[in-house]
mmCIF file of C-alpha atoms in Angstrom:
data_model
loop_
_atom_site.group_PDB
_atom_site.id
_atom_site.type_symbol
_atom_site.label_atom_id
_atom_site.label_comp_id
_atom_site.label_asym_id
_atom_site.label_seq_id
_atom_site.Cartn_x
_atom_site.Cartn_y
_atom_site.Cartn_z
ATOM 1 C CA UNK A 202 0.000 0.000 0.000
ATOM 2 C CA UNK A 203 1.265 3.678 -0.956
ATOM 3 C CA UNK A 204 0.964 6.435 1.590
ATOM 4 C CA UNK A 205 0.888 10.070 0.856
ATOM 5 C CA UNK A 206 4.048 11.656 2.409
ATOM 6 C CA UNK A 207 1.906 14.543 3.360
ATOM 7 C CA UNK A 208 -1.466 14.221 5.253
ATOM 8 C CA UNK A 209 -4.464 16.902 3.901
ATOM 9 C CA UNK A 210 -7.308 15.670 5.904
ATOM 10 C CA UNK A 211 -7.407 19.118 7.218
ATOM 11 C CA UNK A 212 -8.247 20.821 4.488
ATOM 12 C CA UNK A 213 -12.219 21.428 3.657
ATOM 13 C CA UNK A 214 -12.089 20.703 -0.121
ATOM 14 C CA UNK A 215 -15.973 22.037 -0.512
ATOM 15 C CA UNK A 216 -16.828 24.507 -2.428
ATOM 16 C CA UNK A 217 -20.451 25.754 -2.003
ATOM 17 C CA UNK A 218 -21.658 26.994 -5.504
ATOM 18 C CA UNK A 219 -24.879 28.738 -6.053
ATOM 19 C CA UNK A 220 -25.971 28.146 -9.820
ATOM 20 C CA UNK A 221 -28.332 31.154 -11.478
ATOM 21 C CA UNK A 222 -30.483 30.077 -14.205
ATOM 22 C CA UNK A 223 -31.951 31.993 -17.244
ATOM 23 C CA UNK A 224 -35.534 29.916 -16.665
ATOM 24 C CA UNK A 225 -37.640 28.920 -13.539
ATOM 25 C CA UNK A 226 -37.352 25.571 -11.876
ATOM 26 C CA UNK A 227 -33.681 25.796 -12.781
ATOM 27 C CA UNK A 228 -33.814 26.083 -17.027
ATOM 28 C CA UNK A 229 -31.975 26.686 -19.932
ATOM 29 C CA UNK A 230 -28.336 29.030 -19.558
ATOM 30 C CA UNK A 231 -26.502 28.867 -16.280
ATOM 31 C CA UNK A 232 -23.817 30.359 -14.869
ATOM 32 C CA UNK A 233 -22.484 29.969 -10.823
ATOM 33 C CA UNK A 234 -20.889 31.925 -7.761
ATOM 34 C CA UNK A 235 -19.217 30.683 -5.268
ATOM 35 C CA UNK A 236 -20.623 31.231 -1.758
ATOM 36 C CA UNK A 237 -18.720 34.180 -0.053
ATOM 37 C CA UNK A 238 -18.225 36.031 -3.726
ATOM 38 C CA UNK A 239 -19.841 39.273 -4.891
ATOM 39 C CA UNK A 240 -20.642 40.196 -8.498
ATOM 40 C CA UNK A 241 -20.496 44.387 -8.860
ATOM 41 C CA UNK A 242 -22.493 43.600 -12.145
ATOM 42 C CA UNK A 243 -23.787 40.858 -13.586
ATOM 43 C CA UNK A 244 -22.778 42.035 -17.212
ATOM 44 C CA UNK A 245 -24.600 42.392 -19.876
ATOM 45 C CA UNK A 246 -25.506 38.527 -21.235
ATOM 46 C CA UNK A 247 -26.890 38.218 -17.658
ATOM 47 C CA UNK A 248 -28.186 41.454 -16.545
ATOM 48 C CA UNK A 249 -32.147 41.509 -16.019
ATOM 49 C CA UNK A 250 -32.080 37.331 -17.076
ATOM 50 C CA UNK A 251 -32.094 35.542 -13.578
ATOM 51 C CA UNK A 252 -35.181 33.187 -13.327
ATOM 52 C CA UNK A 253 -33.794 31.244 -10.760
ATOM 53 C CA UNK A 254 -31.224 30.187 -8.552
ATOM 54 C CA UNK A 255 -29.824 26.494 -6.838
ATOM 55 C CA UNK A 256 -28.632 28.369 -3.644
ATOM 56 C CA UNK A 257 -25.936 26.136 -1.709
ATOM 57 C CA UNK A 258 -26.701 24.926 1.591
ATOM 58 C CA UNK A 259 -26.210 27.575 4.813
ATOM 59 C CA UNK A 260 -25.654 30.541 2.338
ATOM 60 C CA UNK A 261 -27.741 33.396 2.145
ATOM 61 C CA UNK A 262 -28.018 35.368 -1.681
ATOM 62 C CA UNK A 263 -28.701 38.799 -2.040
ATOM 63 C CA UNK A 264 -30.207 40.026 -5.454
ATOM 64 C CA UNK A 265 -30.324 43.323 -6.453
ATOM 65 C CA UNK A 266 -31.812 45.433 -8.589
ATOM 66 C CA UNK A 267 -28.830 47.634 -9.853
ATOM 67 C CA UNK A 268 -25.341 47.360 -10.284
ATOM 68 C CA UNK A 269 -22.996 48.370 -7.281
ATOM 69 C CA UNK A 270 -25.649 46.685 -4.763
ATOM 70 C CA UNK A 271 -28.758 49.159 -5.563
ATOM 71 C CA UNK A 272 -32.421 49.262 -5.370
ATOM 72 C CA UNK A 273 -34.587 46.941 -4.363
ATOM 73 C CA UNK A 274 -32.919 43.776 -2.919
ATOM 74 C CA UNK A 275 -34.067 40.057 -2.442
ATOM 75 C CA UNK A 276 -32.866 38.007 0.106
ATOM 76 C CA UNK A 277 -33.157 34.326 -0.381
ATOM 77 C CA UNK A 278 -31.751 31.867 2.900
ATOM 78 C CA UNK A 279 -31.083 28.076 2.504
ATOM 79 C CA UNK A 280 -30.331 27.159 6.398
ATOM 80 C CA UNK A 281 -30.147 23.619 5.339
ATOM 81 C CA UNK A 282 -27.602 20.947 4.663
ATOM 82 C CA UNK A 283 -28.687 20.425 1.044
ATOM 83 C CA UNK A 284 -29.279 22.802 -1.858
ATOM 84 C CA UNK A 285 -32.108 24.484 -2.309
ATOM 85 C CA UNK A 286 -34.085 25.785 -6.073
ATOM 86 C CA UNK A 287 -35.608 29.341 -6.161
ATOM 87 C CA UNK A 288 -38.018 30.888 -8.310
ATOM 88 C CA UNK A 289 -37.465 34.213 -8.231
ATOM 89 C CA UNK A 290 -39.008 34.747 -12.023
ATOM 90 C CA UNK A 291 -42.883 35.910 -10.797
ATOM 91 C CA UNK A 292 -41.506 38.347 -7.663
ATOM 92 C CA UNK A 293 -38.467 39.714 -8.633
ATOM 93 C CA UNK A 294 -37.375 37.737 -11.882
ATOM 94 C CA UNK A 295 -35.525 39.431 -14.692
ATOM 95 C CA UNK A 296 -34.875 41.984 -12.320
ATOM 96 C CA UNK A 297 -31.040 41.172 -11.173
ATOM 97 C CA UNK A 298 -28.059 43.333 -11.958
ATOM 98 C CA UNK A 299 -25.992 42.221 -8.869
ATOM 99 C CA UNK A 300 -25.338 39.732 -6.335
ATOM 100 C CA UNK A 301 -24.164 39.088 -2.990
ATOM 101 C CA UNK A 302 -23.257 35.901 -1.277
ATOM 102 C CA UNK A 303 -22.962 34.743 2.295
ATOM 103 C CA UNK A 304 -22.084 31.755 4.417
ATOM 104 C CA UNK A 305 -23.955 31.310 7.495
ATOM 105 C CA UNK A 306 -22.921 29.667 10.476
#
């Protein structure tokens, strides 16, 4: 049997990723963030296009309405251990020009 000469069990290889979709229920053209990011601007293939979003588990996701974190804001919390799917396209769809992520505790 090999054995590593170095031991990385410390390390926390996960990466939560929070997947925005063009569609609801998770359609069509994609694109992700990783929890803990911030996009300024969306730019312009994505700006006014988000549908919904796969939020990773204990992150929070800020949408807003304008670029630089303006205007109206949703706030959409997965506290649990698996993903979660948003449909954001009949309250506030199409409406996203910038994001914010968080991980909660």
């Amino acid at each position: 049997m090999y054995y590593h000469p170095y031991n990385y069990s410390y390390l926390d290889e996960r990466v939560l990723v929070n997947t925005f979709y063009v569609h609801a229920n998770g359609g069509g053209a994609s694109f992700t963030l990783n929890t803990g990011d911030s996009m300024a601007f969306v730019g312009d293939l994505w700006n006014d296009q988000i549908s919904s979003l796969r939020v990773a588990p204990k992150t929070q996701v800020i949408l807003y309405e304008h670029i630089n974190f303006g205007g109206r804001k949703k706030i959409l919390t997965n506290r649990s251990n698996d993903y979660y799917l948003f449909n954001v396209h009949r309250d506030y769809g199409d409406n996203t020009s910038s994001i914010k992520t968080y991980q909660l505790a």
